[in-house]
CSV table of C-alpha atoms in Angstrom, one decimal:
chain,number,residue,atom,x,y,z
F,1,UNK,CA,51.5,44.5,123.9
F,2,UNK,CA,51.9,47.9,122.0
F,3,UNK,CA,48.8,49.1,123.4
F,4,UNK,CA,49.9,52.5,124.3
F,5,UNK,CA,47.4,54.1,126.5
F,6,UNK,CA,46.9,57.8,124.5
F,7,UNK,CA,47.6,59.7,127.8
F,8,UNK,CA,50.2,58.3,128.6
F,9,UNK,CA,52.0,59.2,125.2
F,10,UNK,CA,50.9,62.8,125.6
F,11,UNK,CA,53.6,62.9,128.6
F,12,UNK,CA,56.2,62.7,125.9
F,13,UNK,CA,54.6,66.0,124.2
F,14,UNK,CA,56.4,69.1,125.7
F,15,UNK,CA,52.6,70.6,126.1
F,16,UNK,CA,51.2,68.4,128.0
F,17,UNK,CA,48.7,68.8,131.3
F,18,UNK,CA,48.6,66.0,133.7
F,19,UNK,CA,44.8,64.9,133.9
F,20,UNK,CA,43.4,65.1,137.3
F,21,UNK,CA,40.9,62.6,136.0
F,22,UNK,CA,44.0,59.9,135.9
F,23,UNK,CA,46.2,59.8,138.9
F,24,UNK,CA,48.2,57.4,137.7
F,25,UNK,CA,49.3,60.4,135.0
F,26,UNK,CA,50.8,61.8,138.1
F,27,UNK,CA,53.2,59.1,138.7
F,28,UNK,CA,54.5,58.3,135.3
F,29,UNK,CA,54.8,62.4,134.5
F,30,UNK,CA,57.1,62.0,138.1
F,31,UNK,CA,58.9,58.7,137.2
F,32,UNK,CA,59.9,60.2,133.9
F,33,UNK,CA,61.4,62.8,135.5
F,34,UNK,CA,62.7,61.3,138.2
F,35,UNK,CA,64.6,58.9,135.3
F,36,UNK,CA,65.7,61.7,133.4
F,37,UNK,CA,67.2,62.7,136.8
F,38,UNK,CA,69.3,59.8,137.4
F,39,UNK,CA,70.2,58.9,133.9
F,40,UNK,CA,72.0,62.1,133.6
F,41,UNK,CA,75.6,62.4,133.8
F,42,UNK,CA,75.6,58.5,133.5
F,43,UNK,CA,73.9,58.1,136.5
F,44,UNK,CA,71.6,54.9,134.6
F,45,UNK,CA,72.2,52.4,132.3
F,46,UNK,CA,69.1,50.0,131.0
F,47,UNK,CA,65.8,50.2,130.3
F,48,UNK,CA,62.7,50.8,132.0
F,49,UNK,CA,59.1,49.0,131.4
F,50,UNK,CA,55.5,49.8,133.1
F,51,UNK,CA,52.6,48.2,131.6
F,52,UNK,CA,49.1,47.3,133.4
F,53,UNK,CA,48.4,43.7,131.9
F,54,UNK,CA,49.0,44.3,128.5
F,55,UNK,CA,49.0,48.0,127.8
F,56,UNK,CA,52.6,49.5,128.3
F,57,UNK,CA,52.4,52.7,129.8
F,58,UNK,CA,55.9,53.3,130.0
F,59,UNK,CA,59.3,52.2,128.4
F,60,UNK,CA,62.5,54.1,127.4
F,61,UNK,CA,66.3,53.1,127.6
F,62,UNK,CA,69.2,55.4,128.8
F,63,UNK,CA,72.5,55.3,128.6
F,64,UNK,CA,74.8,52.9,126.4
F,65,UNK,CA,74.7,48.8,125.1
F,66,UNK,CA,78.2,49.4,124.3
F,67,UNK,CA,80.5,52.1,125.7
F,68,UNK,CA,83.7,52.0,123.2
F,69,UNK,CA,81.3,52.3,119.9
F,70,UNK,CA,78.3,55.1,121.6
F,71,UNK,CA,76.0,52.1,121.2
F,72,UNK,CA,72.8,53.4,122.8
F,73,UNK,CA,70.5,51.1,124.5
F,74,UNK,CA,67.3,50.7,123.1
F,75,UNK,CA,64.0,49.3,124.4
F,76,UNK,CA,64.7,45.7,122.6
F,77,UNK,CA,67.9,45.6,123.8
F,78,UNK,CA,69.1,42.2,125.4
F,79,UNK,CA,70.5,42.4,129.2
F,80,UNK,CA,71.8,40.0,130.8
F,81,UNK,CA,69.2,39.0,133.9
F,82,UNK,CA,71.4,36.1,136.2
F,83,UNK,CA,69.3,35.3,138.6
F,84,UNK,CA,65.9,36.1,137.2
F,85,UNK,CA,66.6,32.6,135.5
F,86,UNK,CA,65.2,31.0,138.9
F,87,UNK,CA,62.1,32.2,137.7
F,88,UNK,CA,62.3,29.9,134.5
F,89,UNK,CA,63.8,27.0,136.6
F,90,UNK,CA,60.8,27.0,139.0
F,91,UNK,CA,58.4,27.1,136.2
F,92,UNK,CA,59.8,24.2,134.1
F,93,UNK,CA,59.3,21.7,137.8
F,94,UNK,CA,55.8,23.0,138.2
F,95,UNK,CA,55.3,21.3,134.5
F,96,UNK,CA,56.8,18.6,135.7
F,97,UNK,CA,55.3,17.9,139.0
F,98,UNK,CA,51.8,18.9,136.8
F,99,UNK,CA,52.6,15.9,134.3
F,100,UNK,CA,52.6,14.0,137.4
F,101,UNK,CA,56.3,13.4,137.0
F,102,UNK,CA,57.4,14.7,140.1
F,103,UNK,CA,56.4,15.8,143.6
F,104,UNK,CA,57.2,18.7,146.0
F,105,UNK,CA,57.9,16.3,148.6
F,106,UNK,CA,59.9,13.9,145.8
F,107,UNK,CA,63.9,13.0,147.4
F,108,UNK,CA,66.2,14.2,145.4
F,109,UNK,CA,67.6,10.5,144.8
F,110,UNK,CA,64.0,9.5,143.5
F,111,UNK,CA,64.6,10.8,140.3
F,112,UNK,CA,68.4,11.2,140.6
F,113,UNK,CA,69.5,7.7,142.1
F,114,UNK,CA,73.0,7.6,141.2
F,115,UNK,CA,73.3,11.3,143.0
F,116,UNK,CA,77.0,11.2,144.7
F,117,UNK,CA,75.9,12.8,148.0
F,118,UNK,CA,74.1,10.7,149.7
F,119,UNK,CA,72.9,12.9,152.3
F,120,UNK,CA,71.4,14.7,149.7
F,121,UNK,CA,70.3,12.1,147.9
F,122,UNK,CA,68.0,10.5,150.4
F,123,UNK,CA,66.9,13.7,152.8
F,124,UNK,CA,66.4,16.8,150.4
F,125,UNK,CA,63.0,17.3,148.5
F,126,UNK,CA,62.2,19.2,145.9
F,127,UNK,CA,59.9,21.8,147.9
F,128,UNK,CA,63.5,22.7,149.9
F,129,UNK,CA,65.3,23.1,146.5
F,130,UNK,CA,62.9,26.3,145.6
F,131,UNK,CA,62.4,27.7,148.3
F,132,UNK,CA,66.1,27.5,149.6
F,133,UNK,CA,65.5,25.7,152.7
F,134,UNK,CA,68.2,22.3,151.2
F,135,UNK,CA,71.1,23.1,153.8
F,136,UNK,CA,73.6,23.1,149.9
F,137,UNK,CA,76.4,25.7,149.8
F,138,UNK,CA,77.1,28.0,146.7
F,139,UNK,CA,79.7,27.3,142.7
F,140,UNK,CA,80.4,30.9,143.2
F,141,UNK,CA,83.3,29.7,145.0
F,142,UNK,CA,87.4,29.3,145.2
F,143,UNK,CA,86.8,26.1,142.6
F,144,UNK,CA,84.9,28.5,140.6
F,145,UNK,CA,87.1,31.3,140.7
F,146,UNK,CA,90.4,29.2,139.8
F,147,UNK,CA,88.5,27.2,137.0
F,148,UNK,CA,89.2,28.3,133.7
F,149,UNK,CA,85.3,30.1,132.6
F,150,UNK,CA,85.4,28.4,129.4
F,151,UNK,CA,84.8,25.5,130.7
F,152,UNK,CA,81.8,25.7,132.7
F,153,UNK,CA,79.0,25.1,129.6
F,154,UNK,CA,76.7,22.5,131.2
F,155,UNK,CA,74.7,22.0,134.0
F,156,UNK,CA,76.7,19.1,135.0
F,157,UNK,CA,80.1,21.9,134.5
F,158,UNK,CA,78.6,23.7,137.5
F,159,UNK,CA,77.5,20.9,139.7
F,160,UNK,CA,81.0,19.5,139.5
F,161,UNK,CA,82.1,22.6,141.7
F,162,UNK,CA,80.1,22.0,144.6
F,163,UNK,CA,79.0,18.3,144.7
F,164,UNK,CA,81.7,17.1,147.4
F,165,UNK,CA,80.8,20.4,150.0
F,166,UNK,CA,78.7,19.0,153.3
F,167,UNK,CA,75.3,20.4,153.9
F,168,UNK,CA,75.4,23.8,155.7
F,169,UNK,CA,72.4,22.5,157.7
F,170,UNK,CA,70.2,19.9,158.1
F,171,UNK,CA,67.3,19.8,155.5
F,172,UNK,CA,64.2,22.1,156.2
F,173,UNK,CA,65.7,23.4,159.2
F,174,UNK,CA,66.7,26.6,157.5
F,175,UNK,CA,66.9,29.4,154.9
F,176,UNK,CA,69.9,30.2,153.3
F,177,UNK,CA,69.6,31.3,149.3
F,178,UNK,CA,71.6,28.8,147.3
F,179,UNK,CA,72.6,28.6,143.5
F,180,UNK,CA,73.6,25.0,143.8
F,181,UNK,CA,70.2,24.2,144.6
F,182,UNK,CA,69.2,25.8,141.8
F,183,UNK,CA,71.7,23.2,139.5
F,184,UNK,CA,70.3,20.5,141.3
F,185,UNK,CA,66.8,21.3,140.3
F,186,UNK,CA,68.3,21.7,136.6
F,187,UNK,CA,69.5,18.0,136.9
F,188,UNK,CA,66.0,17.0,137.8
F,189,UNK,CA,64.7,18.8,134.9
F,190,UNK,CA,67.3,17.2,132.5
F,191,UNK,CA,66.7,13.8,133.7
F,192,UNK,CA,62.7,13.4,134.0
F,193,UNK,CA,62.9,15.3,130.7
F,194,UNK,CA,65.1,13.7,128.6
F,195,UNK,CA,66.3,17.4,127.0
F,196,UNK,CA,69.4,19.3,127.9
F,197,UNK,CA,68.1,21.9,130.3
F,198,UNK,CA,68.8,24.8,127.8
F,199,UNK,CA,66.5,22.9,125.2
F,200,UNK,CA,64.3,22.6,127.7
F,201,UNK,CA,63.3,26.5,128.7
F,202,UNK,CA,63.6,27.3,125.1
F,203,UNK,CA,60.5,25.1,123.9
F,204,UNK,CA,58.2,25.3,126.6
F,205,UNK,CA,59.2,28.4,128.2
F,206,UNK,CA,60.3,31.1,125.9
F,207,UNK,CA,58.8,29.3,122.6
F,208,UNK,CA,55.8,29.0,124.5
F,209,UNK,CA,55.1,32.5,126.4
F,210,UNK,CA,56.5,34.4,122.7
F,211,UNK,CA,59.7,35.4,124.0
F,212,UNK,CA,61.9,35.6,120.8
F,213,UNK,CA,64.8,37.9,122.3
F,214,UNK,CA,65.3,35.1,125.1
F,215,UNK,CA,67.9,33.2,125.6
F,216,UNK,CA,70.6,31.7,127.8
F,217,UNK,CA,73.9,33.1,127.9
F,218,UNK,CA,77.1,32.0,126.1
F,219,UNK,CA,79.3,34.7,127.0
F,220,UNK,CA,81.8,33.5,123.9
F,221,UNK,CA,79.4,33.7,121.2
F,222,UNK,CA,77.8,37.0,119.2
F,223,UNK,CA,74.4,37.8,120.3
F,224,UNK,CA,72.9,40.4,117.9
F,225,UNK,CA,71.9,43.2,120.0
F,226,UNK,CA,73.2,42.8,123.7
F,227,UNK,CA,74.1,45.2,125.9
F,228,UNK,CA,78.1,44.8,127.0
F,229,UNK,CA,78.1,44.5,131.2
F,230,UNK,CA,80.5,47.1,132.6
F,231,UNK,CA,81.4,47.6,136.1
F,232,UNK,CA,83.6,50.2,137.7
F,233,UNK,CA,87.3,49.3,137.9
F,234,UNK,CA,89.0,51.2,140.1
F,235,UNK,CA,88.7,54.6,141.6
F,236,UNK,CA,89.5,56.8,138.4
F,237,UNK,CA,86.1,56.1,137.1
F,238,UNK,CA,87.0,53.8,134.5
F,239,UNK,CA,84.2,51.3,133.3
F,240,UNK,CA,85.5,47.6,132.2
F,241,UNK,CA,83.7,44.9,130.6
F,242,UNK,CA,82.8,41.9,132.9
F,243,UNK,CA,82.6,39.4,130.2
F,244,UNK,CA,85.6,37.3,131.4
F,245,UNK,CA,84.3,37.3,135.2
F,246,UNK,CA,81.2,34.7,134.2
F,247,UNK,CA,81.0,31.4,132.9
F,248,UNK,CA,80.5,30.4,129.6
F,249,UNK,CA,77.1,29.6,129.2
F,250,UNK,CA,74.2,30.7,131.9
F,251,UNK,CA,72.5,27.9,134.6
F,252,UNK,CA,69.4,27.0,136.1
F,253,UNK,CA,70.7,28.9,138.3
F,254,UNK,CA,70.3,32.0,136.2
F,255,UNK,CA,72.3,33.4,133.7
F,256,UNK,CA,70.0,34.5,130.5
F,257,UNK,CA,69.3,37.4,128.5
F,258,UNK,CA,66.3,38.8,127.7
F,259,UNK,CA,64.5,41.9,127.0
F,260,UNK,CA,62.1,44.4,129.1
F,261,UNK,CA,59.1,43.6,126.3
F,262,UNK,CA,60.2,39.4,126.6
F,263,UNK,CA,59.9,39.9,130.1
F,264,UNK,CA,56.5,41.1,129.8
F,265,UNK,CA,55.3,38.3,127.6
F,266,UNK,CA,56.9,36.1,130.8
F,267,UNK,CA,54.6,37.8,133.0
F,268,UNK,CA,51.6,37.3,131.2
F,269,UNK,CA,51.9,33.9,130.4
F,270,UNK,CA,52.4,33.2,134.2
F,271,UNK,CA,49.2,35.6,134.9
F,272,UNK,CA,47.4,33.4,131.4
F,273,UNK,CA,48.0,30.4,132.7
F,274,UNK,CA,50.0,29.7,129.3
F,275,UNK,CA,53.0,28.3,131.2
F,276,UNK,CA,51.5,26.6,134.7
F,277,UNK,CA,47.9,26.6,135.9
F,278,UNK,CA,46.6,28.9,138.6
F,279,UNK,CA,47.0,26.3,141.2
F,280,UNK,CA,50.7,25.9,140.3
F,281,UNK,CA,51.1,29.9,140.3
F,282,UNK,CA,49.0,30.3,143.3
F,283,UNK,CA,51.6,27.7,144.8
F,284,UNK,CA,54.6,29.7,143.6
F,285,UNK,CA,54.1,32.9,144.9
F,286,UNK,CA,52.7,31.8,148.0
F,287,UNK,CA,54.4,33.0,151.3
F,288,UNK,CA,54.0,29.4,153.2
F,289,UNK,CA,57.9,29.7,154.5
F,290,UNK,CA,57.4,33.3,155.9
F,291,UNK,CA,60.7,33.6,154.4
F,292,UNK,CA,59.9,36.3,151.8
F,293,UNK,CA,60.5,33.7,148.7
F,294,UNK,CA,58.1,31.2,147.0
F,295,UNK,CA,59.0,28.6,144.5
F,296,UNK,CA,61.6,31.0,142.1
F,297,UNK,CA,60.3,33.8,143.2
F,298,UNK,CA,60.7,36.6,145.5
F,299,UNK,CA,57.9,37.4,147.6
F,300,UNK,CA,57.0,41.6,148.7
F,301,UNK,CA,54.8,43.5,150.3
F,302,UNK,CA,54.8,47.3,150.0
F,303,UNK,CA,52.4,48.4,152.2
F,304,UNK,CA,49.3,46.8,151.5
F,305,UNK,CA,50.5,45.8,147.8
F,306,UNK,CA,51.5,42.0,147.5
F,307,UNK,CA,54.4,42.1,144.3
F,308,UNK,CA,56.0,38.6,143.3
F,309,UNK,CA,59.0,38.4,140.6
F,310,UNK,CA,62.6,38.4,141.3
F,311,UNK,CA,65.9,40.4,140.4
F,312,UNK,CA,69.4,39.2,139.5
F,313,UNK,CA,72.8,40.6,140.2
F,314,UNK,CA,76.0,40.0,138.9
F,315,UNK,CA,79.4,42.0,137.5
F,316,UNK,CA,77.6,44.2,135.2
F,317,UNK,CA,74.3,42.6,135.7
F,318,UNK,CA,71.3,44.2,137.2
F,319,UNK,CA,67.7,43.6,136.8
F,320,UNK,CA,64.6,42.7,138.3
F,321,UNK,CA,60.4,42.1,137.6
F,322,UNK,CA,58.1,42.7,140.0
F,323,UNK,CA,54.3,41.4,139.4
F,324,UNK,CA,51.6,43.7,141.3
F,325,UNK,CA,48.8,41.0,142.1
F,326,UNK,CA,46.0,43.3,142.9
F,327,UNK,CA,47.0,46.0,141.3
F,328,UNK,CA,47.9,44.6,138.0
F,329,UNK,CA,51.3,46.6,137.2
F,330,UNK,CA,54.4,44.4,135.3
F,331,UNK,CA,57.4,46.7,136.4
F,332,UNK,CA,60.8,45.4,134.7
F,333,UNK,CA,64.3,47.3,135.0
F,334,UNK,CA,67.4,46.4,133.4
F,335,UNK,CA,70.7,47.6,133.5
F,336,UNK,CA,74.2,46.4,132.4
F,337,UNK,CA,76.1,48.2,135.3
F,338,UNK,CA,76.3,47.2,138.8
F,339,UNK,CA,73.1,47.9,141.6
F,340,UNK,CA,74.9,50.7,142.9
F,341,UNK,CA,75.3,52.1,139.4
F,342,UNK,CA,72.0,54.1,139.6
F,343,UNK,CA,69.8,50.8,139.2
F,344,UNK,CA,69.2,50.3,142.9
F,345,UNK,CA,67.7,54.2,143.0
F,346,UNK,CA,65.7,53.5,139.8
F,347,UNK,CA,63.9,50.3,141.0
F,348,UNK,CA,63.3,51.9,144.5
F,349,UNK,CA,61.7,55.3,143.0
F,350,UNK,CA,59.5,53.4,140.8
F,351,UNK,CA,58.2,51.2,144.0
F,352,UNK,CA,57.6,54.3,145.9
F,353,UNK,CA,55.7,55.9,143.5
F,354,UNK,CA,53.5,53.1,142.7
F,355,UNK,CA,53.1,51.6,146.3
F,356,UNK,CA,53.9,54.3,148.5
F,357,UNK,CA,56.4,54.8,151.0
F,358,UNK,CA,58.0,51.6,152.5
F,359,UNK,CA,60.1,50.0,154.8
F,360,UNK,CA,62.5,48.5,152.2
F,361,UNK,CA,62.9,51.9,150.5
F,362,UNK,CA,63.1,54.0,153.6
F,363,UNK,CA,65.8,51.6,154.9
F,364,UNK,CA,67.8,52.1,151.5
F,365,UNK,CA,67.8,55.7,151.5
F,366,UNK,CA,68.6,56.0,155.1
F,367,UNK,CA,71.6,53.8,153.9
F,368,UNK,CA,72.4,55.6,151.0
F,369,UNK,CA,72.9,59.0,153.3
F,370,UNK,CA,74.9,56.6,155.9
F,371,UNK,CA,77.4,55.8,153.1
F,372,UNK,CA,77.5,59.6,152.4
F,373,UNK,CA,78.3,60.7,155.6
F,374,UNK,CA,81.1,58.4,156.0
F,375,UNK,CA,82.4,59.4,152.2
F,376,UNK,CA,82.1,63.1,153.0
F,377,UNK,CA,82.4,63.3,156.9
F,378,UNK,CA,84.6,60.2,158.0
F,379,UNK,CA,84.0,56.7,160.0
F,380,UNK,CA,83.3,58.0,163.5
F,381,UNK,CA,80.3,60.5,162.0
F,382,UNK,CA,79.4,57.6,160.1
F,383,UNK,CA,79.3,55.3,163.7
F,384,UNK,CA,77.3,58.2,165.4
F,385,UNK,CA,74.7,58.5,163.0
F,386,UNK,CA,74.6,54.8,162.9
F,387,UNK,CA,73.2,54.6,166.7
F,388,UNK,CA,70.4,57.4,165.5
F,389,UNK,CA,69.3,54.6,163.0
F,390,UNK,CA,68.1,52.3,165.6
F,391,UNK,CA,68.7,49.1,163.1
F,392,UNK,CA,66.7,50.7,160.0
F,393,UNK,CA,69.6,49.9,157.3
F,394,UNK,CA,70.3,47.8,154.2
F,395,UNK,CA,72.9,45.1,155.3
F,396,UNK,CA,72.9,44.6,151.5
F,397,UNK,CA,73.2,48.2,150.3
F,398,UNK,CA,76.2,48.8,152.8
F,399,UNK,CA,77.8,45.5,151.8
F,400,UNK,CA,77.2,46.2,148.0
F,401,UNK,CA,79.3,49.1,148.3
F,402,UNK,CA,81.9,47.4,150.3
F,403,UNK,CA,82.2,44.8,147.4
F,404,UNK,CA,82.3,48.2,145.2
F,405,UNK,CA,85.4,49.6,146.5
F,406,UNK,CA,86.8,46.3,147.5
F,407,UNK,CA,86.9,45.4,143.3
F,408,UNK,CA,88.2,49.1,143.0
F,409,UNK,CA,91.0,48.0,145.2
F,410,UNK,CA,90.1,51.2,147.6
F,411,UNK,CA,90.6,48.3,150.9
F,412,UNK,CA,90.7,51.0,153.3
F,413,UNK,CA,87.3,52.4,152.2
F,414,UNK,CA,85.9,48.8,152.0
F,415,UNK,CA,87.1,47.6,155.2
F,416,UNK,CA,86.0,51.0,157.1
F,417,UNK,CA,82.4,50.1,155.6
F,418,UNK,CA,82.6,46.4,156.7
F,419,UNK,CA,83.3,47.6,160.2
F,420,UNK,CA,80.2,49.9,160.5
F,421,UNK,CA,77.8,46.9,159.1
F,422,UNK,CA,79.6,44.5,161.8
F,423,UNK,CA,78.8,46.8,164.4
F,424,UNK,CA,75.2,46.8,163.1
F,425,UNK,CA,75.2,43.4,162.9
F,426,UNK,CA,77.6,42.1,165.5
F,427,UNK,CA,76.4,38.3,165.7
F,428,UNK,CA,76.9,37.7,161.5
F,429,UNK,CA,79.3,35.2,160.8
F,430,UNK,CA,79.3,36.1,156.9
F,431,UNK,CA,80.1,39.8,157.5
F,432,UNK,CA,83.3,38.9,159.5
F,433,UNK,CA,84.4,36.4,156.5
F,434,UNK,CA,84.1,39.0,153.7
F,435,UNK,CA,86.1,41.3,156.3
F,436,UNK,CA,88.8,38.6,156.8
F,437,UNK,CA,88.7,38.0,153.0
F,438,UNK,CA,89.2,42.0,152.5
F,439,UNK,CA,92.2,42.4,155.0
F,440,UNK,CA,93.9,39.9,153.6
F,441,UNK,CA,93.3,41.2,150.1
F,442,UNK,CA,94.9,44.7,151.5
F,443,UNK,CA,97.7,42.8,153.1
F,444,UNK,CA,96.4,42.6,156.5
F,445,UNK,CA,97.5,39.2,157.9
F,446,UNK,CA,97.1,40.0,161.6
F,447,UNK,CA,93.4,41.4,160.9
F,448,UNK,CA,92.3,39.0,158.4
F,449,UNK,CA,92.8,36.2,161.1
F,450,UNK,CA,91.0,38.0,164.0
F,451,UNK,CA,88.5,37.9,162.0
F,452,UNK,CA,88.1,34.7,160.5
F,453,UNK,CA,88.7,33.4,164.1
F,454,UNK,CA,85.6,35.8,165.2
F,455,UNK,CA,83.7,34.4,162.1
F,456,UNK,CA,84.6,30.6,163.4
F,457,UNK,CA,83.4,31.6,166.7
F,458,UNK,CA,79.6,32.4,165.9
F,459,UNK,CA,79.0,29.4,163.1
F,460,UNK,CA,82.0,26.5,164.0
F,461,UNK,CA,80.6,24.6,160.7
F,462,UNK,CA,82.9,28.0,158.6
F,463,UNK,CA,84.9,26.0,156.3
F,464,UNK,CA,86.2,28.8,154.1
F,465,UNK,CA,87.7,30.3,157.5
F,466,UNK,CA,89.0,26.4,158.8
F,467,UNK,CA,90.6,26.5,155.8
F,468,UNK,CA,92.3,29.7,155.5
F,469,UNK,CA,93.0,29.9,158.9
F,470,UNK,CA,95.3,27.0,158.2
F,471,UNK,CA,96.8,28.0,155.8
F,472,UNK,CA,97.6,31.3,157.6
F,473,UNK,CA,98.7,29.7,161.1
C-alpha cells in the first residue's frame, strides 16, 4: 500500500526536476500544483489519492476535519461516502448469486414473499434493482424530512418511507436512479444471509478486503478520526455541521464512512477477485443497458479510457472512486463539504490530467463560466450566453448550484438558475417541480402553482405535484 515510487517522492522536494523519461511525472506535478491552487483560501477540504495498481503515486490531505477545533484532515481521516455504498450492496448481491442463493432474473417475491407491494413483488427483478430500472421511487421524501432522524436506523426503517408508493413506470422500461431500489436489495441480503445488512458487509466485504477504517455511519455515536460534514448555510459564508440532516445510520443505498486508503484496498480486492469472481466483476462494469450504470457501478468513458466506480453526495459529503480499466489507475477523492465547494473542481481537474479533455469536463467548465456570467452580469447575460453553448451544459452542476443558493435562503438566485435550466431543458418535469418548490419556499404561491402545473403537464403521474396542487388550490 505504501510502495510509493521514488520519482514521485521527489516531487515534494523543492529541488525536484521532472524526468522527461516519465511523462506521468508531469501529470502528478500539475495535479499537485492545481490542488494547491484550489485548496488555497479554503477552496477544498478533503483527501486525494492516486495509485497505479498497489503503488500509491500521490496522496495528500487538505483543509479541516473539524473547523471549530481547527483539526486538520489527514490521509487516514474517515469521510462519509454516501451513495458509494451502493458498490458494497452490489458486491454482496453478486456474492449471493455466486453461492447460487439468488439469480439476476429472480423476482423480489421469490426472496421476499411477504413483500407488501404486489406489483414490486411479482414483477421487479434483482437486475432491475441493481441497474435502476425497477420504477421504484426514493426515500428522500416528505416522510423522511418530517421523521425524527434518530428513528431511521435499520433497513426496515428506510423501507417504511417508500413502501406504499406506486411504481413510477413499468419495470425495465426506463432508467431512474433509485435509492429505494437499493433498500430492497438490502432486504434481500438480510433474508438470504441471515445477517443484518451492516454485519454482512462488515464481515464479507470490509474485513475480506482489509478495510479496517470503514463501517456504516451512525451519526449519534462518537467515531474516532472522522471528518465533520459541513455545508454553507447562508450568504455570510458561515459553515455549519450537516450531521442533523442525515438518518441515524447509513443503509444499503449508502451512508458508510471510509478512508482514501481503504477505498484503494476495496478497488484492489475487486481487481484481484477477492470479493467476486472475474466473471461477476465483468458483468458489474458492463454497460449492457446503455445508460452509463452497471451493477452498482457508474460507468464512464474518458476519450478511449473506460472507467468504473461510484460517487457519493449528501449534505457535507462529496466522494468518488474512479477505477481506470486499461491504465490500472485508481483515483479517490473525499471531501467533507458539498460538491460545489471545491470537490467538482478537483475531480474534473484530475480526470482531465489523466485522460485528457472530455465532453464531461468541457460541460462542467462551460457551465461554470455560465454561472459566473450570471453572478457577475445578471440573468439576461446568462441567457444570452446559454444560447451560444449549443446544449453543452451540465444540468447537474446548474441544479446543484441552485440548491446551494436555496439552502442559503437566497431564493432569487436559486430561482434564476432554475429558470435558466428550464430554458435549456423545457421538457423536464423534474426541473419545473423543483422550481415550484423553490417558489413556494420563497413565498410566491402563484408562481409555485404555475410551475407545478407545468410539471404535471409533462408527467401526469407526478404525485408530488398533484399533492401540492390539491393543498394550494
